[in-house]
Amino acid sequence: MDDVLLLSRLQFAVAVFFHFIFVPLTLGLSVLLVWMETLYVRTGDEMWKRHVKFWGRLFLINFTLGVVTGITLEFQFGTNWSRYSEYVGDIFGSLLAIEATVAFFLESTFLAVWHFGWDKLSKKAHCACIWLVALASNLSALWIILANGFMQNPKGYIINEVAGRAELANFWEVVFNGFGWGMYAHTILASWALGGFFVLGVSAWHLLNDSHKIFFRRSFRLAAPFTLVLTLALAASGHEEGQNVAEHQPAKLAAMEAHWETGTNVPFYLMVWPDEENEGNKVEALGIPNLMSWIAYGNANAEVKGLKDFPKEDRPPVAATFWSFRGMVALGSLFILLALAATWQRNRDMPHAGLLRLLILNIPLPYIGLGLGWAVAEIGRQPWIVYGLMRTSEAVSPVPAGNVAISLIAFIVVYTLLGALDIFLLRKYALKGPDAQEA
Amino acid sequence: MLETIWFILWALLWAVYFVLDGFDLGLGSLLPFLGKNETERRIMYNAAGPFWDGNEVWLISAGGVTFAAFPKAYAVMFSALYAPLLILLFALIFRAVSFEFRNKVDSPVWCTFWDGVHFVSNLIPCILLGVAFANLFMGIPIDAQGVYHGNLLKLLNIYGLAGGVFFLVFFMMHGALWLTIKSEGPLQIRALTMVNILWPVLLGLLIIFLVLTAVYTNLFANYLVSPALFILPLLALAGLVGVKVMLRRGQLWPAWACSAAFIVFVTFFGAAGMFPGMIISSIDPAASVTAFNGASSPLTLKIMLGVALVMVPIVLAYQVWVYRLFSAPVTAADLSDDHAY
């Protein structure tokens, strides 16, 4: 059973991280496409139409993989986490079903209309389609993250002892779960910022290589302030998020900070090297007094519970949670600086070459940042699958380990292949620039 | 009562999925047989172009609704059918990618490769869905803990395989009918010929499948209790006959609609026979998951019913709009558009 658990967790991790390579770009680019096409409809400037077509093609290549990798996730709850599905399906299943009927149909159907409907619809109707796609994609993310919010901070349920499961008690408590909304805000802002950096990075390549300069200068000018606003909002929502975690998941907070001893006026150490085995930190230096208490509770004198006050079996893996969190915060800070520099240089005919090079190199980093953020949320939730209610070890399906081993290998092989193909095609079309008729 | 309504809705969602994704899966399975040159093959891709993605969402909805309304059935169904389900999902991944990537690189080798992928990744779901549903009709070896005592090969029994072939042929005929609507000239004639070849085969398979159902499954027990249910297989037969009648009159859309009705009533035929069973255990009748012991709480069922009653008609309405918008045949001129597959 332990093998099945480990393999199933690995498989879910592979599936979810891979899915989350595609989704943020879908969310972010959809908003930028809405902006570009609305500008086209309002100004009638053909240049904006060419923007919609160029960025739209990259959007479509990326979108398909987001959809298909999402389907496997929905079904994995049944295939690999059947005990979990039985136990909380009453609540969790509803959120997924609502996502499909309310948002996903809208997204898929109108994406197709937008893709194939250039000559069949009026300008305004065509623009309305991308509005619907963007709205539905972001709405779809809301329901999925509310489902995750239930796993993080279960609300609105009762335990039915006879049926041996959790049942819905108050639908609105599930839907208006503040923890879930906080995660949603943080994830959406991060995804939009990723879209912004994607546009900046691709534009930077063209500006640096002297190709389609007028075209990409305009993309750059549009994306830079957009990205800056988002990276700043992202930091603010991250702070909010930290306070939610402090309130509802104190063990996760302690792991994020590698904070072992309960205390008040806790400092924040810039340099820490956690040592899980000895329940302490090998390195702890450059402390800023009271900062952690303030970050967690908005009060420099607040008490922050340390890991040692949680039973060992209730602690998340400390090193993974800690390093993911540190990595995310470091990247987030870098993003603010980059977006600031891009915004500052945006009106120049030729932004600084060094900045352009950095923006190209930066393209993969927001993906890593988002992945680390999810790692904090999900690894930090362990050992629980539903916080405080059900352990991950109790949730796994009674299936043979061999089956899961084979499917895990299949996932890794197929997803690696698809990822490579996707990067190949995105790169090809990104570097090719707008078509002759578009240019 | 709520459970019964949800059971019917559950069957309806699967039926809609089979009708809608059925034609594009069937069409993809016919790619090497009907598409004789590059233009024709691309017309076949684009005949499904604006539809396949929205159609596939019905699978996600059917899955989601099973999860929400019958969590126990969802848990047992997908963990017991672990291997076939994952094969199905991988096939659907490759199918989606073949649509999106095929025309992205200007090389015959690349296109031929994706044509092969497209064919196989459409063929597999057609067969697997048939195998899976035939096995659900018959019952699968699960115990009271929902543990499956069998393997992939055990699903490939005579009845399961018959279901696989039956589904494949009706999806193919459904897809060929769709192509008669969405193409012109030699390709359309070839599609019509294919329908005429598949039609008698399908009639034969329907009869064989009904006979095997009587031999291998317990589905007819409900029919003996309420003989009025026999209207369902009769309506299925009527749909099949309707396909031929409408084609004789040259009415393509009505012929496709008759084929759709056929698929809906075949699905209902199976569901009515299973009711209230959802996952019937072949080794321990007490271990079967039914619409009653597997349902969610009344509150969840009520809320989800509200969501379904509001959303499903809205979704159907805008999807019908899309079908009308893109109802014209795909022509060679359409392929020169830079947005075509």
Short mmCIF file of N, CA and C in Angstrom, two decimals, chain A residues 11 53 57 60-61 63-65 67-68 71-72 74-80 82-86 89-94 96-98 100-102 104-106 108-113 115-121 165 167-171 397-399 403-404 407 410-411 414-415 417-418 421-422 424-425 428-429 435 437-438, chain B residues 14 46 49-61 63-65 67-68 71-72 74-76 78-83 85-86 89-90 92-94 96-97 100-101 103-106 110 114 145-148 293-300 303-304 307 311-312 315 318-319 321-322 325-326 328 334 337-341:
data_model
loop_
_atom_site.label_atom_id
_atom_site.label_comp_id
_atom_site.label_asym_id
_atom_site.label_seq_id
_atom_site.Cartn_x
_atom_site.Cartn_y
_atom_site.Cartn_z
N GLN A 11 2.63 10.49 -9.30
CA GLN A 11 1.88 10.62 -10.55
C GLN A 11 1.03 11.89 -10.52
N LYS A 53 -3.78 38.15 -33.92
CA LYS A 53 -3.53 36.92 -34.67
C LYS A 53 -2.21 36.28 -34.26
N ARG A 57 -2.18 32.81 -32.05
CA ARG A 57 -1.70 31.50 -32.50
C ARG A 57 -0.93 30.81 -31.39
N LEU A 60 -3.35 29.43 -28.89
CA LEU A 60 -4.04 28.20 -29.28
C LEU A 60 -3.15 26.97 -29.13
N ILE A 61 -1.87 27.10 -29.51
CA ILE A 61 -0.96 25.95 -29.37
C ILE A 61 -0.90 25.55 -27.90
N PHE A 63 -3.10 26.27 -25.53
CA PHE A 63 -4.41 25.96 -24.93
C PHE A 63 -4.73 24.47 -24.97
N THR A 64 -4.49 23.87 -26.15
CA THR A 64 -4.84 22.46 -26.33
C THR A 64 -4.23 21.58 -25.25
N LEU A 65 -2.95 21.80 -24.98
CA LEU A 65 -2.30 20.95 -23.98
C LEU A 65 -2.86 21.21 -22.58
N VAL A 67 -5.95 21.85 -21.92
CA VAL A 67 -7.22 21.13 -21.83
C VAL A 67 -7.00 19.65 -21.58
N VAL A 68 -6.17 19.02 -22.42
CA VAL A 68 -6.06 17.57 -22.31
C VAL A 68 -5.37 17.13 -21.02
N ILE A 71 -8.02 17.11 -18.26
CA ILE A 71 -8.95 15.97 -18.21
C ILE A 71 -8.35 14.84 -17.39
N THR A 72 -7.06 14.56 -17.59
CA THR A 72 -6.47 13.45 -16.84
C THR A 72 -6.51 13.74 -15.34
N GLU A 74 -8.87 15.42 -13.64
CA GLU A 74 -10.20 15.17 -13.08
C GLU A 74 -10.40 13.68 -12.82
N PHE A 75 -9.95 12.86 -13.78
CA PHE A 75 -10.21 11.44 -13.63
C PHE A 75 -9.25 10.77 -12.65
N GLN A 76 -8.12 11.41 -12.39
CA GLN A 76 -7.19 10.79 -11.44
C GLN A 76 -7.73 10.75 -10.02
N PHE A 77 -8.63 11.65 -9.70
CA PHE A 77 -9.24 11.55 -8.36
C PHE A 77 -9.94 10.22 -8.22
N GLY A 78 -10.57 9.76 -9.31
CA GLY A 78 -11.25 8.46 -9.27
C GLY A 78 -10.28 7.31 -9.38
N THR A 79 -9.33 7.40 -10.32
CA THR A 79 -8.45 6.26 -10.52
C THR A 79 -7.50 6.06 -9.34
N ASN A 80 -6.88 7.12 -8.86
CA ASN A 80 -5.83 6.96 -7.86
C ASN A 80 -6.23 7.35 -6.44
N SER A 82 -9.48 7.05 -4.93
CA SER A 82 -10.90 6.69 -4.85
C SER A 82 -11.45 6.81 -3.43
N ARG A 83 -10.60 6.55 -2.42
CA ARG A 83 -11.09 6.67 -1.03
C ARG A 83 -11.41 8.13 -0.72
N TYR A 84 -10.55 8.98 -1.20
CA TYR A 84 -10.78 10.42 -1.05
C TYR A 84 -12.07 10.82 -1.76
N SER A 85 -12.22 10.35 -3.01
CA SER A 85 -13.39 10.71 -3.80
C SER A 85 -14.68 10.29 -3.11
N GLU A 86 -14.64 9.10 -2.51
CA GLU A 86 -15.83 8.63 -1.81
C GLU A 86 -16.10 9.49 -0.58
N GLY A 89 -16.50 13.42 -1.98
CA GLY A 89 -17.08 13.68 -3.30
C GLY A 89 -18.35 14.51 -3.24
N ASP A 90 -19.10 14.34 -2.17
CA ASP A 90 -20.34 15.10 -1.97
C ASP A 90 -20.09 16.60 -2.14
N ILE A 91 -18.94 17.06 -1.67
CA ILE A 91 -18.62 18.49 -1.74
C ILE A 91 -17.66 18.77 -2.89
N PHE A 92 -16.55 18.05 -2.89
CA PHE A 92 -15.49 18.30 -3.86
C PHE A 92 -15.97 18.03 -5.29
N GLY A 93 -16.69 16.92 -5.46
CA GLY A 93 -17.18 16.56 -6.79
C GLY A 93 -18.09 17.62 -7.37
N SER A 94 -18.91 18.22 -6.50
CA SER A 94 -19.85 19.24 -6.99
C SER A 94 -19.10 20.41 -7.60
N LEU A 96 -16.17 20.44 -8.99
CA LEU A 96 -15.62 20.08 -10.30
C LEU A 96 -16.72 20.03 -11.35
N ALA A 97 -17.88 19.50 -10.96
CA ALA A 97 -18.98 19.40 -11.93
C ALA A 97 -19.47 20.80 -12.32
N ILE A 98 -19.52 21.69 -11.35
CA ILE A 98 -19.95 23.06 -11.65
C ILE A 98 -18.93 23.72 -12.57
N ALA A 100 -17.14 22.34 -14.84
CA ALA A 100 -17.32 21.85 -16.21
C ALA A 100 -18.54 22.50 -16.86
N THR A 101 -19.67 22.52 -16.13
CA THR A 101 -20.91 22.99 -16.78
C THR A 101 -20.96 24.51 -16.89
N VAL A 102 -20.44 25.21 -15.90
CA VAL A 102 -20.56 26.67 -15.93
C VAL A 102 -19.45 27.31 -16.76
N PHE A 104 -16.24 25.51 -18.28
CA PHE A 104 -15.40 24.85 -19.27
C PHE A 104 -16.07 24.74 -20.64
N PHE A 105 -17.38 24.48 -20.64
CA PHE A 105 -18.12 24.46 -21.90
C PHE A 105 -17.99 25.79 -22.61
N LEU A 106 -18.17 26.84 -21.85
CA LEU A 106 -18.14 28.20 -22.40
C LEU A 106 -16.78 28.47 -23.04
N SER A 108 -14.35 26.29 -24.03
CA SER A 108 -13.99 25.46 -25.19
C SER A 108 -14.82 25.84 -26.41
N THR A 109 -16.11 26.05 -26.18
CA THR A 109 -16.98 26.33 -27.32
C THR A 109 -16.62 27.66 -27.97
N PHE A 110 -16.45 28.70 -27.15
CA PHE A 110 -16.20 30.01 -27.75
C PHE A 110 -14.77 30.17 -28.22
N LEU A 111 -13.87 29.38 -27.67
CA LEU A 111 -12.52 29.40 -28.22
C LEU A 111 -12.56 28.93 -29.67
N ALA A 112 -13.34 27.86 -29.91
CA ALA A 112 -13.43 27.33 -31.28
C ALA A 112 -14.07 28.37 -32.20
N VAL A 113 -15.10 29.06 -31.70
CA VAL A 113 -15.75 30.08 -32.53
C VAL A 113 -14.75 31.19 -32.84
N HIS A 115 -11.48 30.95 -32.88
CA HIS A 115 -10.43 30.41 -33.74
C HIS A 115 -10.88 30.38 -35.20
N PHE A 116 -12.09 29.83 -35.44
CA PHE A 116 -12.52 29.60 -36.82
C PHE A 116 -13.45 30.69 -37.35
N GLY A 117 -13.81 31.66 -36.50
CA GLY A 117 -14.90 32.55 -36.88
C GLY A 117 -14.51 33.92 -37.41
N TRP A 118 -13.24 34.12 -37.77
CA TRP A 118 -12.81 35.46 -38.22
C TRP A 118 -13.69 36.00 -39.35
N ASP A 119 -14.02 35.11 -40.32
CA ASP A 119 -14.78 35.59 -41.48
C ASP A 119 -16.29 35.42 -41.31
N LYS A 120 -16.68 34.73 -40.25
CA LYS A 120 -18.10 34.42 -40.10
C LYS A 120 -18.82 35.39 -39.17
N LEU A 121 -18.05 36.14 -38.41
CA LEU A 121 -18.67 37.00 -37.40
C LEU A 121 -18.29 38.45 -37.64
N ARG A 165 -18.73 9.47 5.69
CA ARG A 165 -18.18 10.44 4.74
C ARG A 165 -18.54 11.86 5.16
N GLU A 167 -20.29 15.37 4.27
CA GLU A 167 -21.39 15.79 3.41
C GLU A 167 -21.55 17.30 3.46
N LEU A 168 -22.12 17.81 2.39
CA LEU A 168 -22.34 19.24 2.29
C LEU A 168 -23.35 19.69 3.35
N ALA A 169 -23.00 20.75 4.09
CA ALA A 169 -23.95 21.29 5.07
C ALA A 169 -24.37 22.69 4.64
N ASN A 170 -23.40 23.45 4.12
CA ASN A 170 -23.72 24.82 3.71
C ASN A 170 -22.91 25.16 2.47
N PHE A 171 -23.62 25.20 1.35
CA PHE A 171 -22.97 25.41 0.06
C PHE A 171 -22.24 26.75 0.01
N SER A 397 -6.33 4.85 -3.75
CA SER A 397 -7.17 3.77 -4.29
C SER A 397 -6.58 2.40 -3.98
N PRO A 398 -7.45 1.40 -3.83
CA PRO A 398 -6.95 0.03 -3.67
C PRO A 398 -6.63 -0.59 -5.03
N VAL A 399 -5.60 -0.07 -5.68
CA VAL A 399 -5.24 -0.63 -6.99
C VAL A 399 -3.84 -1.22 -6.88
N ASN A 403 0.16 -1.38 -11.61
CA ASN A 403 -0.62 -0.52 -12.52
C ASN A 403 -0.18 0.92 -12.43
N VAL A 404 -0.01 1.38 -11.18
CA VAL A 404 0.34 2.78 -10.99
C VAL A 404 1.76 3.03 -11.50
N SER A 407 1.52 3.35 -15.22
CA SER A 407 0.88 4.60 -15.67
C SER A 407 1.78 5.79 -15.36
N ALA A 410 4.26 5.97 -18.04
CA ALA A 410 3.59 6.46 -19.25
C ALA A 410 3.40 7.97 -19.17
N PHE A 411 2.98 8.45 -18.01
CA PHE A 411 2.80 9.89 -17.85
C PHE A 411 4.09 10.64 -18.11
N VAL A 414 5.09 10.35 -21.94
CA VAL A 414 4.19 11.08 -22.83
C VAL A 414 4.28 12.58 -22.57
N TYR A 415 4.31 12.96 -21.31
CA TYR A 415 4.32 14.38 -20.99
C TYR A 415 5.64 15.04 -21.39
N LEU A 417 7.49 14.14 -23.87
CA LEU A 417 7.38 14.25 -25.32
C LEU A 417 6.51 15.44 -25.71
N LEU A 418 5.36 15.54 -25.09
CA LEU A 418 4.45 16.63 -25.42
C LEU A 418 5.05 17.97 -25.05
N LEU A 421 7.54 18.90 -27.69
CA LEU A 421 6.85 19.31 -28.91
C LEU A 421 6.25 20.70 -28.77
N ASP A 422 5.67 20.93 -27.62
CA ASP A 422 5.02 22.21 -27.39
C ASP A 422 6.03 23.35 -27.40
N PHE A 424 8.91 23.28 -28.85
CA PHE A 424 9.39 23.38 -30.23
C PHE A 424 8.44 24.26 -31.07
N LEU A 425 7.13 23.99 -30.96
CA LEU A 425 6.17 24.73 -31.79
C LEU A 425 6.00 26.18 -31.32
N LYS A 428 9.00 27.99 -32.46
CA LYS A 428 8.97 28.18 -33.91
C LYS A 428 8.07 29.36 -34.29
N TYR A 429 6.85 29.36 -33.74
CA TYR A 429 5.91 30.41 -34.13
C TYR A 429 6.20 31.74 -33.45
N ASP A 435 2.77 36.83 -39.52
CA ASP A 435 2.77 36.42 -40.92
C ASP A 435 2.88 37.63 -41.83
N GLN A 437 0.96 38.53 -44.21
CA GLN A 437 -0.29 39.26 -44.32
C GLN A 437 -0.64 39.95 -43.01
N GLU A 438 -0.08 39.41 -41.92
CA GLU A 438 -0.30 40.07 -40.64
C GLU A 438 0.66 41.24 -40.46
N TRP B 14 -24.12 10.91 -20.58
CA TRP B 14 -23.31 9.97 -21.36
C TRP B 14 -23.84 9.87 -22.78
N ASN B 46 -10.90 19.40 -40.56
CA ASN B 46 -11.64 20.64 -40.36
C ASN B 46 -13.14 20.43 -40.26
N GLY B 49 -13.31 20.41 -36.90
CA GLY B 49 -12.54 21.52 -36.34
C GLY B 49 -13.17 22.32 -35.22
N PRO B 50 -14.28 23.03 -35.49
CA PRO B 50 -14.80 23.90 -34.43
C PRO B 50 -15.60 23.15 -33.37
N PHE B 51 -15.71 21.83 -33.49
CA PHE B 51 -16.65 21.10 -32.62
C PHE B 51 -16.00 20.17 -31.61
N TRP B 52 -14.89 19.55 -31.99
CA TRP B 52 -14.43 18.41 -31.18
C TRP B 52 -14.13 18.79 -29.74
N ASP B 53 -13.58 20.00 -29.55
CA ASP B 53 -13.16 20.39 -28.20
C ASP B 53 -14.40 20.55 -27.29
N GLY B 54 -15.39 21.29 -27.80
CA GLY B 54 -16.62 21.45 -27.04
C GLY B 54 -17.31 20.11 -26.79
N ASN B 55 -17.20 19.21 -27.76
CA ASN B 55 -17.82 17.88 -27.59
C ASN B 55 -17.16 17.10 -26.47
N GLU B 56 -15.84 17.24 -26.40
CA GLU B 56 -15.12 16.46 -25.40
C GLU B 56 -15.47 16.93 -23.98
N VAL B 57 -15.89 18.17 -23.86
CA VAL B 57 -16.26 18.67 -22.53
C VAL B 57 -17.44 17.88 -21.96
N TRP B 58 -18.25 17.29 -22.87
CA TRP B 58 -19.35 16.47 -22.35
C TRP B 58 -18.82 15.27 -21.58
N LEU B 59 -17.64 14.79 -21.96
CA LEU B 59 -17.04 13.69 -21.19
C LEU B 59 -16.65 14.19 -19.80
N ILE B 60 -16.08 15.38 -19.78
CA ILE B 60 -15.67 15.95 -18.49
C ILE B 60 -16.91 16.18 -17.63
N SER B 61 -17.98 16.64 -18.27
CA SER B 61 -19.21 16.84 -17.51
C SER B 61 -19.80 15.53 -17.02
N GLY B 63 -18.18 12.87 -16.39
CA GLY B 63 -17.31 12.45 -15.29
C GLY B 63 -17.57 13.29 -14.04
N GLY B 64 -17.67 14.60 -14.22
CA GLY B 64 -17.88 15.50 -13.09
C GLY B 64 -19.20 15.24 -12.40
N VAL B 65 -20.22 14.99 -13.19
CA VAL B 65 -21.54 14.74 -12.60
C VAL B 65 -21.55 13.40 -11.87
N PHE B 67 -19.03 12.20 -10.38
CA PHE B 67 -18.29 12.51 -9.15
C PHE B 67 -19.21 13.22 -8.15
N ALA B 68 -19.96 14.22 -8.62
CA ALA B 68 -20.76 15.04 -7.71
C ALA B 68 -21.99 14.30 -7.21
N PRO B 71 -20.62 9.88 -5.86
CA PRO B 71 -19.17 9.80 -5.62
C PRO B 71 -18.67 8.37 -5.48
N LYS B 72 -19.51 7.51 -4.90
CA LYS B 72 -19.05 6.14 -4.71
C LYS B 72 -18.94 5.43 -6.06
N TYR B 74 -18.38 6.89 -8.87
CA TYR B 74 -17.21 7.49 -9.52
C TYR B 74 -15.93 6.84 -9.02
N ALA B 75 -15.83 6.70 -7.69
CA ALA B 75 -14.61 6.16 -7.10
C ALA B 75 -14.39 4.72 -7.55
N VAL B 76 -15.45 3.91 -7.49
CA VAL B 76 -15.27 2.49 -7.83
C VAL B 76 -15.08 2.31 -9.33
N PHE B 78 -13.83 4.31 -11.64
CA PHE B 78 -12.56 4.70 -12.24
C PHE B 78 -11.36 3.99 -11.63
N SER B 79 -11.47 3.56 -10.37
CA SER B 79 -10.33 2.81 -9.84
C SER B 79 -10.38 1.37 -10.34
N ALA B 80 -11.59 0.80 -10.49
CA ALA B 80 -11.68 -0.57 -11.01
C ALA B 80 -11.25 -0.61 -12.47
N LEU B 81 -11.66 0.40 -13.23
CA LEU B 81 -11.32 0.42 -14.65
C LEU B 81 -10.04 1.23 -14.88
N TYR B 82 -9.09 1.11 -13.96
CA TYR B 82 -7.89 1.95 -13.97
C TYR B 82 -7.17 1.93 -15.32
N ALA B 83 -6.81 0.71 -15.75
CA ALA B 83 -5.99 0.62 -16.98
C ALA B 83 -6.74 1.13 -18.22
N LEU B 85 -9.18 3.15 -18.48
CA LEU B 85 -9.47 4.58 -18.40
C LEU B 85 -8.23 5.41 -18.74
N LEU B 86 -7.08 4.99 -18.21
CA LEU B 86 -5.88 5.77 -18.51
C LEU B 86 -5.50 5.64 -19.98
N LEU B 89 -7.61 8.09 -21.71
CA LEU B 89 -7.18 9.47 -21.52
C LEU B 89 -5.94 9.80 -22.35
N PHE B 90 -4.99 8.86 -22.39
CA PHE B 90 -3.81 9.10 -23.21
C PHE B 90 -4.20 9.23 -24.68
N LEU B 92 -7.00 10.32 -25.84
CA LEU B 92 -7.63 11.62 -26.05
C LEU B 92 -6.60 12.74 -26.08
N ILE B 93 -5.54 12.59 -25.29
CA ILE B 93 -4.46 13.59 -25.33
C ILE B 93 -3.85 13.63 -26.72
N PHE B 94 -3.50 12.44 -27.24
CA PHE B 94 -2.86 12.41 -28.55
C PHE B 94 -3.80 12.89 -29.65
N ALA B 96 -6.16 15.22 -29.37
CA ALA B 96 -6.21 16.68 -29.33
C ALA B 96 -4.95 17.27 -29.95
N VAL B 97 -3.82 16.68 -29.59
CA VAL B 97 -2.55 17.20 -30.09
C VAL B 97 -2.47 17.03 -31.60
N GLU B 100 -4.19 19.84 -33.30
CA GLU B 100 -3.56 21.15 -33.15
C GLU B 100 -2.20 21.21 -33.84
N PHE B 101 -1.45 20.10 -33.83
CA PHE B 101 -0.05 20.16 -34.28
C PHE B 101 0.14 19.75 -35.74
N ASN B 103 -0.87 20.48 -38.68
CA ASN B 103 -0.64 21.43 -39.77
C ASN B 103 0.37 22.53 -39.42
N LYS B 104 1.12 22.31 -38.35
CA LYS B 104 2.00 23.37 -37.87
C LYS B 104 3.41 23.29 -38.46
N VAL B 105 3.74 22.15 -39.09
CA VAL B 105 5.06 22.04 -39.70
C VAL B 105 4.85 21.60 -41.14
N ASP B 106 5.52 22.27 -42.05
CA ASP B 106 5.29 22.04 -43.47
C ASP B 106 6.16 20.88 -43.96
N TRP B 110 5.93 14.73 -41.33
CA TRP B 110 5.28 15.21 -40.11
C TRP B 110 3.77 14.98 -40.21
N TRP B 114 1.31 12.43 -37.95
CA TRP B 114 0.16 12.84 -37.14
C TRP B 114 -1.13 12.22 -37.65
N GLN B 145 -15.51 -3.72 -0.69
CA GLN B 145 -14.62 -2.57 -0.46
C GLN B 145 -14.35 -1.80 -1.76
N GLY B 146 -14.99 -2.25 -2.83
CA GLY B 146 -14.77 -1.57 -4.11
C GLY B 146 -13.46 -1.98 -4.76
N VAL B 147 -12.85 -3.09 -4.29
CA VAL B 147 -11.59 -3.54 -4.89
C VAL B 147 -11.91 -4.42 -6.09
N TYR B 148 -11.22 -4.15 -7.19
CA TYR B 148 -11.46 -4.85 -8.44
C TYR B 148 -10.61 -6.12 -8.48
N ASN B 293 -27.45 3.59 -3.02
CA ASN B 293 -26.39 3.51 -2.00
C ASN B 293 -25.14 4.29 -2.42
N GLY B 294 -25.13 4.79 -3.66
CA GLY B 294 -23.93 5.50 -4.11
C GLY B 294 -24.12 6.99 -4.28
N ALA B 295 -25.33 7.48 -3.94
CA ALA B 295 -25.63 8.89 -4.24
C ALA B 295 -25.07 9.84 -3.19
N SER B 296 -24.96 11.09 -3.58
CA SER B 296 -24.57 12.14 -2.65
C SER B 296 -25.74 12.46 -1.71
N SER B 297 -25.47 13.39 -0.79
CA SER B 297 -26.52 13.79 0.16
C SER B 297 -27.62 14.53 -0.61
N PRO B 298 -28.85 14.52 -0.06
CA PRO B 298 -29.95 15.21 -0.75
C PRO B 298 -29.63 16.67 -1.04
N LEU B 299 -28.91 17.34 -0.14
CA LEU B 299 -28.60 18.75 -0.37
C LEU B 299 -27.75 18.93 -1.63
N THR B 300 -26.70 18.11 -1.74
CA THR B 300 -25.84 18.19 -2.93
C THR B 300 -26.64 17.88 -4.18
N ILE B 303 -28.80 20.92 -5.07
CA ILE B 303 -28.04 22.04 -5.62
C ILE B 303 -27.56 21.72 -7.03
N MET B 304 -27.03 20.51 -7.20
CA MET B 304 -26.52 20.15 -8.52
C MET B 304 -27.63 20.05 -9.55
N VAL B 307 -28.19 23.49 -10.70
CA VAL B 307 -27.12 23.88 -11.63
C VAL B 307 -27.36 23.24 -12.99
N MET B 311 -27.92 25.23 -16.35
CA MET B 311 -26.75 25.31 -17.24
C MET B 311 -26.85 24.44 -18.49
N VAL B 312 -27.36 23.23 -18.36
CA VAL B 312 -27.35 22.33 -19.52
C VAL B 312 -28.14 22.92 -20.69
N VAL B 315 -25.98 25.65 -22.21
CA VAL B 315 -24.86 25.09 -22.98
C VAL B 315 -25.37 24.54 -24.31
N TYR B 318 -26.07 27.44 -26.78
CA TYR B 318 -24.96 28.07 -27.52
C TYR B 318 -24.21 27.07 -28.39
N GLN B 319 -24.24 25.80 -28.00
CA GLN B 319 -23.58 24.82 -28.88
C GLN B 319 -24.38 24.65 -30.18
N TRP B 321 -26.05 26.97 -31.58
CA TRP B 321 -25.70 28.16 -32.33
C TRP B 321 -24.38 27.95 -33.10
N VAL B 322 -23.41 27.34 -32.41
CA VAL B 322 -22.12 27.10 -33.06
C VAL B 322 -22.27 26.11 -34.21
N LEU B 325 -23.67 28.00 -37.06
CA LEU B 325 -22.69 28.93 -37.61
C LEU B 325 -21.71 28.23 -38.55
N PHE B 326 -21.32 27.02 -38.19
CA PHE B 326 -20.33 26.29 -38.98
C PHE B 326 -20.95 25.11 -39.71
N ALA B 328 -21.90 24.90 -42.86
CA ALA B 328 -21.59 24.76 -44.29
C ALA B 328 -20.47 23.75 -44.51
N ASP B 334 -11.57 26.95 -47.95
CA ASP B 334 -11.48 27.17 -46.50
C ASP B 334 -10.11 26.78 -45.96
N ASP B 337 -7.25 29.32 -45.53
CA ASP B 337 -7.28 30.25 -44.39
C ASP B 337 -6.19 29.85 -43.40
N ASP B 338 -5.47 30.84 -42.89
CA ASP B 338 -4.34 30.48 -42.02
C ASP B 338 -4.78 29.94 -40.66
N HIS B 339 -6.10 29.94 -40.40
CA HIS B 339 -6.55 29.40 -39.12
C HIS B 339 -7.02 27.96 -39.22
N ALA B 340 -7.11 27.43 -40.44
CA ALA B 340 -7.61 26.06 -40.59
C ALA B 340 -6.60 25.06 -40.04
N TYR B 341 -7.10 23.90 -39.62
CA TYR B 341 -6.20 22.84 -39.16
C TYR B 341 -5.42 22.29 -40.34
#
